[in-house]
Coordinates of C-alpha atoms and ligand atoms in Angstrom, one line a residue:
X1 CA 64.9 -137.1 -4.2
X2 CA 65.2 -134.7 -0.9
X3 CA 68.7 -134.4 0.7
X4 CA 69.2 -135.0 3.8
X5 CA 72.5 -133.7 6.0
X6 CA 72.8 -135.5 9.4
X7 CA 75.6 -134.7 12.1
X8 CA 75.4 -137.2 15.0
X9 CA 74.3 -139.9 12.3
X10 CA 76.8 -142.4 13.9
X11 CA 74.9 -142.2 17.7
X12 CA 71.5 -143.1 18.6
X13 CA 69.1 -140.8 16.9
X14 CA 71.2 -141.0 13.8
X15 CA 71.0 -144.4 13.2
X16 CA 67.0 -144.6 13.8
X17 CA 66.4 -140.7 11.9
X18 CA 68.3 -142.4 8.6
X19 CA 66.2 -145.8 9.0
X20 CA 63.3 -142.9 8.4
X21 CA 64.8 -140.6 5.7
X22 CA 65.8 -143.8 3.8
X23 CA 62.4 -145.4 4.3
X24 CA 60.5 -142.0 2.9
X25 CA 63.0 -142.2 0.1
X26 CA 65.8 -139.3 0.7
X27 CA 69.4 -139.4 -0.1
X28 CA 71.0 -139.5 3.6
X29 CA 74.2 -138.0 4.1
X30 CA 76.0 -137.9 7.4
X31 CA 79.1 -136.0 9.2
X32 CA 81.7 -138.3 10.4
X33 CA 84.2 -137.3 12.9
X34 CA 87.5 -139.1 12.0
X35 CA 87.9 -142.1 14.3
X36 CA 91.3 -144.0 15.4
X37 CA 88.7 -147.1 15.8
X38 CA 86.9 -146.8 12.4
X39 CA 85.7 -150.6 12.7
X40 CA 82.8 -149.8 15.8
X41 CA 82.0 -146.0 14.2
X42 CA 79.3 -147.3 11.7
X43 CA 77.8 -150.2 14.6
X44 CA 74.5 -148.5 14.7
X45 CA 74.0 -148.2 11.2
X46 CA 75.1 -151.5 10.8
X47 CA 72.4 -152.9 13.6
X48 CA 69.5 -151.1 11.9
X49 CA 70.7 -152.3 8.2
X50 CA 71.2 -149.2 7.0
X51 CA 75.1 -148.8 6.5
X52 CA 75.5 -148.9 3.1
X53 CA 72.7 -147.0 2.1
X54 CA 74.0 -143.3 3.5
X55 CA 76.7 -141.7 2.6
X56 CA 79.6 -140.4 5.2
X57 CA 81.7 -137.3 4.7
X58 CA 84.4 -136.5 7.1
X59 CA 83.7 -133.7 9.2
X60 CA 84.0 -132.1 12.7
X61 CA 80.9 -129.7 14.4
X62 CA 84.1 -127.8 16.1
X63 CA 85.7 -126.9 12.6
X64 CA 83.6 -124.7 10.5
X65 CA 86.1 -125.1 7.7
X66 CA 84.9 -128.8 7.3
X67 CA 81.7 -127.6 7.6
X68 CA 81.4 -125.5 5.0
X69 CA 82.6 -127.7 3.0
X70 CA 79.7 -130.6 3.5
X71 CA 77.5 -128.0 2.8
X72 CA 78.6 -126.7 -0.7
X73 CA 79.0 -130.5 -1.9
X74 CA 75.8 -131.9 0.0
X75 CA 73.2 -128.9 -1.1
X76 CA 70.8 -130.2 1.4
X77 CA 67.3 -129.6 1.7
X78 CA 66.7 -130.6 5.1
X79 CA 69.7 -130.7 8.0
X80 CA 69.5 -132.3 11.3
X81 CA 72.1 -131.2 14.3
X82 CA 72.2 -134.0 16.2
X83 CA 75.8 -134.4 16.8
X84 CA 77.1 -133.1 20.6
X85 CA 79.1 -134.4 23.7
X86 CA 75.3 -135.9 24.9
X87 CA 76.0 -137.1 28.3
X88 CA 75.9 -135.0 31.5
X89 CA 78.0 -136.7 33.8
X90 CA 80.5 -136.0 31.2
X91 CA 80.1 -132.4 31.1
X92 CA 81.6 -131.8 34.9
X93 CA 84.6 -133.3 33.4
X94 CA 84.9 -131.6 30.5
X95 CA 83.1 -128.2 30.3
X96 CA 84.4 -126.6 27.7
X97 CA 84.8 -129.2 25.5
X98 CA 80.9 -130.0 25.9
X99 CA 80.8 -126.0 25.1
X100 CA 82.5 -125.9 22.3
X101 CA 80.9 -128.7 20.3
X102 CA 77.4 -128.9 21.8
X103 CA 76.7 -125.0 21.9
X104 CA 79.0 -123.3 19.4
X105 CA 79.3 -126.1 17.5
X106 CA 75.7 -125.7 16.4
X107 CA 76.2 -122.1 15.6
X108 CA 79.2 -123.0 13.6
X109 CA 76.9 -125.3 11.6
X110 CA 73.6 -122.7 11.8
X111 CA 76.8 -120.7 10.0
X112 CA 77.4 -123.0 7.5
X113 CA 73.5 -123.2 6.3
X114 CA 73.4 -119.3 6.7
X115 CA 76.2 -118.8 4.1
X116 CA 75.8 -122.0 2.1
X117 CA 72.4 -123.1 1.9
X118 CA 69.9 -120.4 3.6
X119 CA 66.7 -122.2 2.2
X120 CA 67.1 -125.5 3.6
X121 CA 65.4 -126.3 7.2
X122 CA 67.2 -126.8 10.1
X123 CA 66.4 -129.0 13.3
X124 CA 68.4 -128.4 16.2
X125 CA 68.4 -131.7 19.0
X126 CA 67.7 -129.3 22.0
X127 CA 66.6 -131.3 25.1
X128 CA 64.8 -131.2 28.5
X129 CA 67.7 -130.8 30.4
X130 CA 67.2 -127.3 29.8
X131 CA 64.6 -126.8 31.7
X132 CA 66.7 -128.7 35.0
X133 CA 65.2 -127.3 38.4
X134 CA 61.4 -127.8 37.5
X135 CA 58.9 -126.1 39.8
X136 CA 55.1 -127.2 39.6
X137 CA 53.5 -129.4 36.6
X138 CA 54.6 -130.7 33.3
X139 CA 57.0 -129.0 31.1
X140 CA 55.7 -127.4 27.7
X141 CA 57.4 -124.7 25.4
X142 CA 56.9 -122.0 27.9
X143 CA 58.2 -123.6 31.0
X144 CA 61.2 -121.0 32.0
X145 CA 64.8 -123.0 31.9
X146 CA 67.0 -123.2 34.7
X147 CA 69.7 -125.7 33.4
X148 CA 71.5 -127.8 36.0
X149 CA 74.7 -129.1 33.9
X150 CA 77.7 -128.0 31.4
X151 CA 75.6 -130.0 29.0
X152 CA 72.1 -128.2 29.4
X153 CA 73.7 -125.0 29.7
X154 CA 75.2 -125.5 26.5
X155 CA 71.7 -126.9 24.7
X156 CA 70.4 -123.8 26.1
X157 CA 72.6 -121.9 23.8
X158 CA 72.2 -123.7 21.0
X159 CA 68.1 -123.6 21.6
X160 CA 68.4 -119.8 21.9
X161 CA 70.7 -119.7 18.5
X162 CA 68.7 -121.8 16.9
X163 CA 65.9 -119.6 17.4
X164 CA 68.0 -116.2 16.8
X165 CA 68.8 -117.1 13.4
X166 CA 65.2 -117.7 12.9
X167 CA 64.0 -114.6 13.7
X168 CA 67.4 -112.6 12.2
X169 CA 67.7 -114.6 8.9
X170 CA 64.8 -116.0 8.3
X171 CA 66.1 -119.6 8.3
X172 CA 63.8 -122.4 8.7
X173 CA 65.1 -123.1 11.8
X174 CA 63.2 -125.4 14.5
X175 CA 64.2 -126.7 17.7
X176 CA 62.8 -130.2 19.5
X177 CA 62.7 -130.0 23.0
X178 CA 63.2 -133.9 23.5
X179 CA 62.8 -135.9 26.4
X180 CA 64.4 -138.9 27.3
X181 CA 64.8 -141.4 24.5
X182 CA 65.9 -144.8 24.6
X183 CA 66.4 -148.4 22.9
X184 CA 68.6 -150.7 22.6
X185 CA 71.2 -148.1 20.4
X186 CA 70.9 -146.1 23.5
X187 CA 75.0 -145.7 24.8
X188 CA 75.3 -147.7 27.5
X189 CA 76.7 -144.9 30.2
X190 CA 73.3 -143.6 30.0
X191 CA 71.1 -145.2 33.0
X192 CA 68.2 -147.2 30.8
X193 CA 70.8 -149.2 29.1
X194 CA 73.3 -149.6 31.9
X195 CA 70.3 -150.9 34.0
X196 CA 69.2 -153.4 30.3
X197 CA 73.2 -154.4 29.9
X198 CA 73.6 -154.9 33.7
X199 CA 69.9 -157.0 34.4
X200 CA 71.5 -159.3 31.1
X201 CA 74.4 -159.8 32.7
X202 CA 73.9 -160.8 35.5
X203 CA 70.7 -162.9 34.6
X204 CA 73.3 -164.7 31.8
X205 CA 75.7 -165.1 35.3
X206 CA 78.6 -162.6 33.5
X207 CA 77.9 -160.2 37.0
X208 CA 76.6 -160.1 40.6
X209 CA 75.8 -157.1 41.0
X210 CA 75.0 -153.2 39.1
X211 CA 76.4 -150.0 41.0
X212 CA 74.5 -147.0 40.7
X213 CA 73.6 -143.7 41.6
X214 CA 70.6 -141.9 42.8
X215 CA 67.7 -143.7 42.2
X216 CA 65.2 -141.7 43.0
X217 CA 65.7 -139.1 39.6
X218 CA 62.6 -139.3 37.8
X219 CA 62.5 -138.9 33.6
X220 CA 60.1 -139.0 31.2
X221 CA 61.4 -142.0 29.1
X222 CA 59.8 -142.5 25.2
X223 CA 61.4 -145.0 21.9
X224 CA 64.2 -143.2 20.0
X225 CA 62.3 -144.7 16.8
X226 CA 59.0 -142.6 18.3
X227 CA 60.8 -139.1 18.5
X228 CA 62.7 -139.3 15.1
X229 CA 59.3 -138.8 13.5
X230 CA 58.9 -136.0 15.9
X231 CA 61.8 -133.9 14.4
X232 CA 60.7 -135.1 10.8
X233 CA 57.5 -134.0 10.9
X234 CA 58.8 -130.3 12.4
X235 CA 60.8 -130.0 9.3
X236 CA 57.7 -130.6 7.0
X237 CA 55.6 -127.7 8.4
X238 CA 54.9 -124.4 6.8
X239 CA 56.2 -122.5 9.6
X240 CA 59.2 -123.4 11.8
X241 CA 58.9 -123.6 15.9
X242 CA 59.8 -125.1 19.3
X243 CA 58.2 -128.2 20.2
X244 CA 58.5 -130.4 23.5
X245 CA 58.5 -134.3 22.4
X246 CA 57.5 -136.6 25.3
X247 CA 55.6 -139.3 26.8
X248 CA 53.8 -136.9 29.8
X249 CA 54.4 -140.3 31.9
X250 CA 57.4 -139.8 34.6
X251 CA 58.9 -143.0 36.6
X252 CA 61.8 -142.9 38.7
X253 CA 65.6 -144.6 37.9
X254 CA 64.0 -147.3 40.8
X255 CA 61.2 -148.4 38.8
X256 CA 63.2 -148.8 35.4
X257 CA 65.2 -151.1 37.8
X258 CA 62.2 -153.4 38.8
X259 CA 61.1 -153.2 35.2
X260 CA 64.2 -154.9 33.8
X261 CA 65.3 -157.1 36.7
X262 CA 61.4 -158.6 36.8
X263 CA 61.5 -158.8 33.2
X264 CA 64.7 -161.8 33.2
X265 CA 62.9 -163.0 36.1
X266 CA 65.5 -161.2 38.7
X267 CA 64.8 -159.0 42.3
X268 CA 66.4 -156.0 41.7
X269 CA 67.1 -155.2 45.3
X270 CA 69.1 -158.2 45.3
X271 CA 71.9 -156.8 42.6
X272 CA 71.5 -153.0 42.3
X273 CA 74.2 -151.0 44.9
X274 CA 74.4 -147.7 45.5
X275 CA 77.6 -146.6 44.3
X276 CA 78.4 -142.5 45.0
X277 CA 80.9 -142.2 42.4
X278 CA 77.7 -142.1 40.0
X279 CA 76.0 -139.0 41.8
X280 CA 76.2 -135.6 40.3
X281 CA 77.2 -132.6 41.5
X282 CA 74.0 -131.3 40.5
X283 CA 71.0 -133.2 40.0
X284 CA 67.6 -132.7 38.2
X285 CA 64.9 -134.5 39.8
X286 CA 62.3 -134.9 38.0
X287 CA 61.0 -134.1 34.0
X288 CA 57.9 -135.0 32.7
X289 CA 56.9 -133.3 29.3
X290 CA 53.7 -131.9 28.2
X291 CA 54.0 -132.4 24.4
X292 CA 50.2 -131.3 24.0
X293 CA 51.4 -128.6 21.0
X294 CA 53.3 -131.6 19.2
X295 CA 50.2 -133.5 19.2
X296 CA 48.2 -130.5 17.9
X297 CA 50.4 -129.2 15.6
X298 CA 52.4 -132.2 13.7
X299 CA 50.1 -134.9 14.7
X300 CA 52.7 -136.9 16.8
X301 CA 51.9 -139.0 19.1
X302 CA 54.5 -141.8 21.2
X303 CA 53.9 -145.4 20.2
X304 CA 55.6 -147.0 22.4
X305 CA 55.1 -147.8 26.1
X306 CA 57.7 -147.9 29.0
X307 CA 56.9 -151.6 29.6
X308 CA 57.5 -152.1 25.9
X309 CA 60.8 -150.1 25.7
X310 CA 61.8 -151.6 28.7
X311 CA 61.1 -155.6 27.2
X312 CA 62.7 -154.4 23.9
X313 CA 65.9 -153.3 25.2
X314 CA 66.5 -156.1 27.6
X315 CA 66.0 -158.6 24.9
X316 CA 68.3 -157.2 22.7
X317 CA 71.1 -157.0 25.4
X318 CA 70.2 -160.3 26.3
X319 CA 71.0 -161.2 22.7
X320 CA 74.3 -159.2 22.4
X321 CA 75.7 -160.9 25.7
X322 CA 74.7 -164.3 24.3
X323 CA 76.2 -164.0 21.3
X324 CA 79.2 -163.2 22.5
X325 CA 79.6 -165.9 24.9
X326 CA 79.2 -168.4 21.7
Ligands
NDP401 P1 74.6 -139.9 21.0 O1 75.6 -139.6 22.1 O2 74.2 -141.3 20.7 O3 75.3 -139.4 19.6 C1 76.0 -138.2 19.5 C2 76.6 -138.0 18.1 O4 77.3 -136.8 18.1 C3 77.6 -139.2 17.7 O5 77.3 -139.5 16.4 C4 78.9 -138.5 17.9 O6 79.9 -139.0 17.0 C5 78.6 -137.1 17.4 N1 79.6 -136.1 17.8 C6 80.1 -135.8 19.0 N2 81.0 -134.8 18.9 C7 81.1 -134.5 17.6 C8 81.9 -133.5 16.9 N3 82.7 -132.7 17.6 N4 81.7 -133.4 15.6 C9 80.8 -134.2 14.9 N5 80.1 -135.1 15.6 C10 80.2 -135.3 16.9 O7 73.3 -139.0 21.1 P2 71.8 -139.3 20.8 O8 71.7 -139.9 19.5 O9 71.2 -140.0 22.0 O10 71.1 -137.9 20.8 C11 71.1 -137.1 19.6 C12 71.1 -135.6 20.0 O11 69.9 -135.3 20.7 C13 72.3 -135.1 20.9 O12 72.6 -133.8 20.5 C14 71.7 -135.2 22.3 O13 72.4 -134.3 23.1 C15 70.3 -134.8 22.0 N6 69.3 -135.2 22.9 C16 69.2 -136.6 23.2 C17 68.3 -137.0 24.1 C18 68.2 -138.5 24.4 O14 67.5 -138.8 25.3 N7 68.8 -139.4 23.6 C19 67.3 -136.1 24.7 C20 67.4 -134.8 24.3 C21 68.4 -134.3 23.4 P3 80.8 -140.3 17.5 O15 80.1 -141.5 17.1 O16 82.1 -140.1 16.7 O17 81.0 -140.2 19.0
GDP402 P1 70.2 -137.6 31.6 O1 68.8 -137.4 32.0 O2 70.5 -137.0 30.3 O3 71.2 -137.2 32.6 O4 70.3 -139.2 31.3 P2 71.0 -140.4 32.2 O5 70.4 -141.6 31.6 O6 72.5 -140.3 32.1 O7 70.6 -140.2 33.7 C1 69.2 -140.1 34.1 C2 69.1 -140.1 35.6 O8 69.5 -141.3 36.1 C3 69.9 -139.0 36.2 O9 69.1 -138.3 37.2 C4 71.0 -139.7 36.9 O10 71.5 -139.1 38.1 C5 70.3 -141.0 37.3 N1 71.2 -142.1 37.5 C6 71.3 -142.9 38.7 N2 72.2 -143.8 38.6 C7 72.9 -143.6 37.4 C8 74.0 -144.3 36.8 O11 74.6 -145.2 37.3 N3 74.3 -143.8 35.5 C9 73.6 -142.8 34.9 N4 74.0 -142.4 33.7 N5 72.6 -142.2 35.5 C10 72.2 -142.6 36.7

C-alpha cells in the first residue's frame, strides 16, 4: 500500500485529495496543528466520509522539529504541502505570519523530505496569485510573476524552493500552479462561498442583504474534486515539473453573483452592497489559466462547469442552513 503524507488535510483540498488517495487505496496520513476547538478541526473529513479512515499526527509547518518527526514515523512515498495561511485578505494583516508558514514553512518541510525521506515525491500547492498583475493572454508556466499580496509573494518562494531542491537534490519535487478552486468545503471568507452562504441565507429569510467588495475581479474558477487529480497525477510521472491547473474560462465576482442569486430564484442587485471594508490594498484583476501542458502531459482535464459548481455549492449551503434551523 503507497503512503501518503498530507499537511493542510484538515482544509479544502485536504479533505477531497484523501477522498482520492483512500479511493486508489493508499494509507493517508495527515499533519494536524493542535486546535483549542478540536470538535470542528476534522468537519471536512467528516462531510466527505472519510474521518476515520486517515490517520492524524500532531504537527506544525512552522516547527521543523515536529516535522521531522512525521517524517521518520510516516516513511512516505508520496507528500503533499498543502497546508498555509491561504487567504489574501489575511496576509495584509498578518505578513509575517503568512511568511513564515506559507513560504518557509514549505522549505522547512522540503527539509524534512531532504534529510528523512529524499526518494519520496513532493507536490508543493503553489497558486495563480503568483502571477498577480497579468499583462496580455492566458497564463501558462512561462507567464513571468508579479505577485500582488503577502500571500503570493510568499507562494512565490515556496514555488521557487520547491523547484531549487529539484534541481540541487534531485528530489522529486513538483509544483501545481492552481487556479481558483471551489465547493462547498470551500472556507466561507473566500468570495464563491460567501456569495453560496449569503444567496441561502437570505433566500431561507436568515439575511437581507450580502456586503462585498469589488466585483468586478475576474478568476478562473474550477471543482476542488477536479484539481486534486491534477496534483495526483503530477506525482505519478516519470519526471517532476510545474504545471498550471485551470479551467481557461474567466467570469467576474458579478457574474458568480447572478449565478447563485438566479439559481434560489433571487435578483442579485437587490441584496449584494458594496461594502469598502472588503477591498484590498492591492488587487489582481483578472486570471484565466492556460493549462494546455496539464492536458498534454498528465491527461487532466476539468469536469466540472461553473454553472455546475455554482448549483452544487448553493445546494449544499442551502442544506447546512436548513438543517440548522430544524
Ligand atoms: P485551506 O485554507 O482550506 O486549508 C489550509 C490548511 O492549512 C488547513 O488544513 C490548515 O489547518 C493548514 N495550516 C495552516 N497553517 C498551518 C500550520 N502552521 N501548520 C500546519 N498546517 C497549517 O486551503 P485550501 O484547501 O483551499 O488550499 C490548499 C492549498 O492550496 C493552500 O496552500 C492554498 O494556499 C493553495 N491554493 C489554493 C487555491 C484554492 O483556490 N483553493 C488556489 C491555489 C493554491 P487548520 O484546519 O488547522 O486551519
Ligand atoms: P483570491 O483570488 O485567493 O483572493 O480568492 P477570494 O475568493 O478571496 O477573492 C477573489 C476575488 O473576489 C478577489 O479579487 C476579491 O477582491 C474579490 N472579492 C470581492 N468581494 C469580496 C468579498 O467580499 N470577499 C472576498 N474574499 N473576496 C471578494
Amino acid at each position: 500500500m503507497p503512503r501518503a503524507l498530507i499537511t493542510g488535510i484538515t482544509g479544502q483540498d485536504g479533505a477531497y485529495l484523501s477522498a482520492l488517495l483512500l479511493e486508489k487505496g493508499y494509507e493517508v496520513f495527515g499533519l494536524l496543528r493542535r486546535s483549542a476547538s478540536s470538535e470542528v478541526v476534522g468537519a471536512r473529513l467528516h462531510w466527505l466520509g472519510v474521518q476515520d479512515r486517515v490517520r492524524l499526527l500532531d504537527g506544525n509547518l512552522m516547527d521543523l522539529s515536529s516535522l521531522l518527526r512525521v517524517m521518520e514515523e510516516v516513511q512516505p512515498d508520496e507528500v503533499y504541502n498543502l497546508a498555509a495561511q491561504s487567504f489574501v485578505k489575511a496576509s495584509w494583516q498578518q505578513p509575517l505570519l503568512t511568511g513564515q508558514v506559507t513560504a518557509l514553512g514549505a522549505n522547512n518541510l522540503l527539509e524534512a523530505v531532504r534529510l528523512i525521506r529524499p526518494q519520496a515525491r513532493f507536490y508543493q500547492a503553489s497558486s495563480s496569485e503568483m502571477f498577480g498583475k497579468v499583462e496580455g493572454g492566458a497564463q501558462n508556466e512561462r507567464t513571468p510573476f508579479h505577485p500582488r499580496s503577502p500571500y503570493a509573494v510568499s507562494k512565490l518562494y515556496a514555488h521557487w524552493i520547491t523547484v531549487n531542491y529539484r534541481e540541487s537534490f534531485g528530489l522529486h519535487a513538483s509544483s501545481g500552479i492552481l487556479f481558483n478552486h471551489e465547493s462547498p468545503l470551500r472556507g466561507v471568507e473566500f468570495v464563491t462561498r460567501k456569495i453560496t452562504d449569503g444567496a441561502a441565507r437570505i433566500r431561507l429569510g436568515l439575511a437581507q442583504t450580502l456586503p462585498m467588495g469589488n466585483l468586478e475581479a475576474r478568476r478562473d474558477w474550477g471543482h476542488a474534486r477536479d484539481y486534486v487529480r491534477a496534483m495526483w497525477l503530477m506525482l505519478q510521472q516519470p519526471e517532476p515539473g510545474d504545471f498550471v491547473v485551470a479551467t481557461g474560462r474567466s467570469a467576474s465576482v458579478r457574474e458568480f453573483c447572478e449565478l447563485a442569486f438566479a439559481h434560489v430564484g433571487l435578483d442579485w442587485r437587490r441584496h449584494v452592497v458594496l461594502d469598502p471594508a472588503f477591498l484590498r490594498p492591492a488587487e489582481v484583476d483578472v486570471l484565466q489559466g492556460d493549462a494546455t501542458r496539464a492536458r498534454e502531459v498528465l491527461g487532466w482535464r476539468p469536469e466540472t462547469s461553473l454553472e455546475e459548481l455554482v448549483a452544487e455549492m448553493v445546494e449544499a449551503d442551502l442544506r447546512r442552513h436548513r438543517d440548522r434551523m430544524r
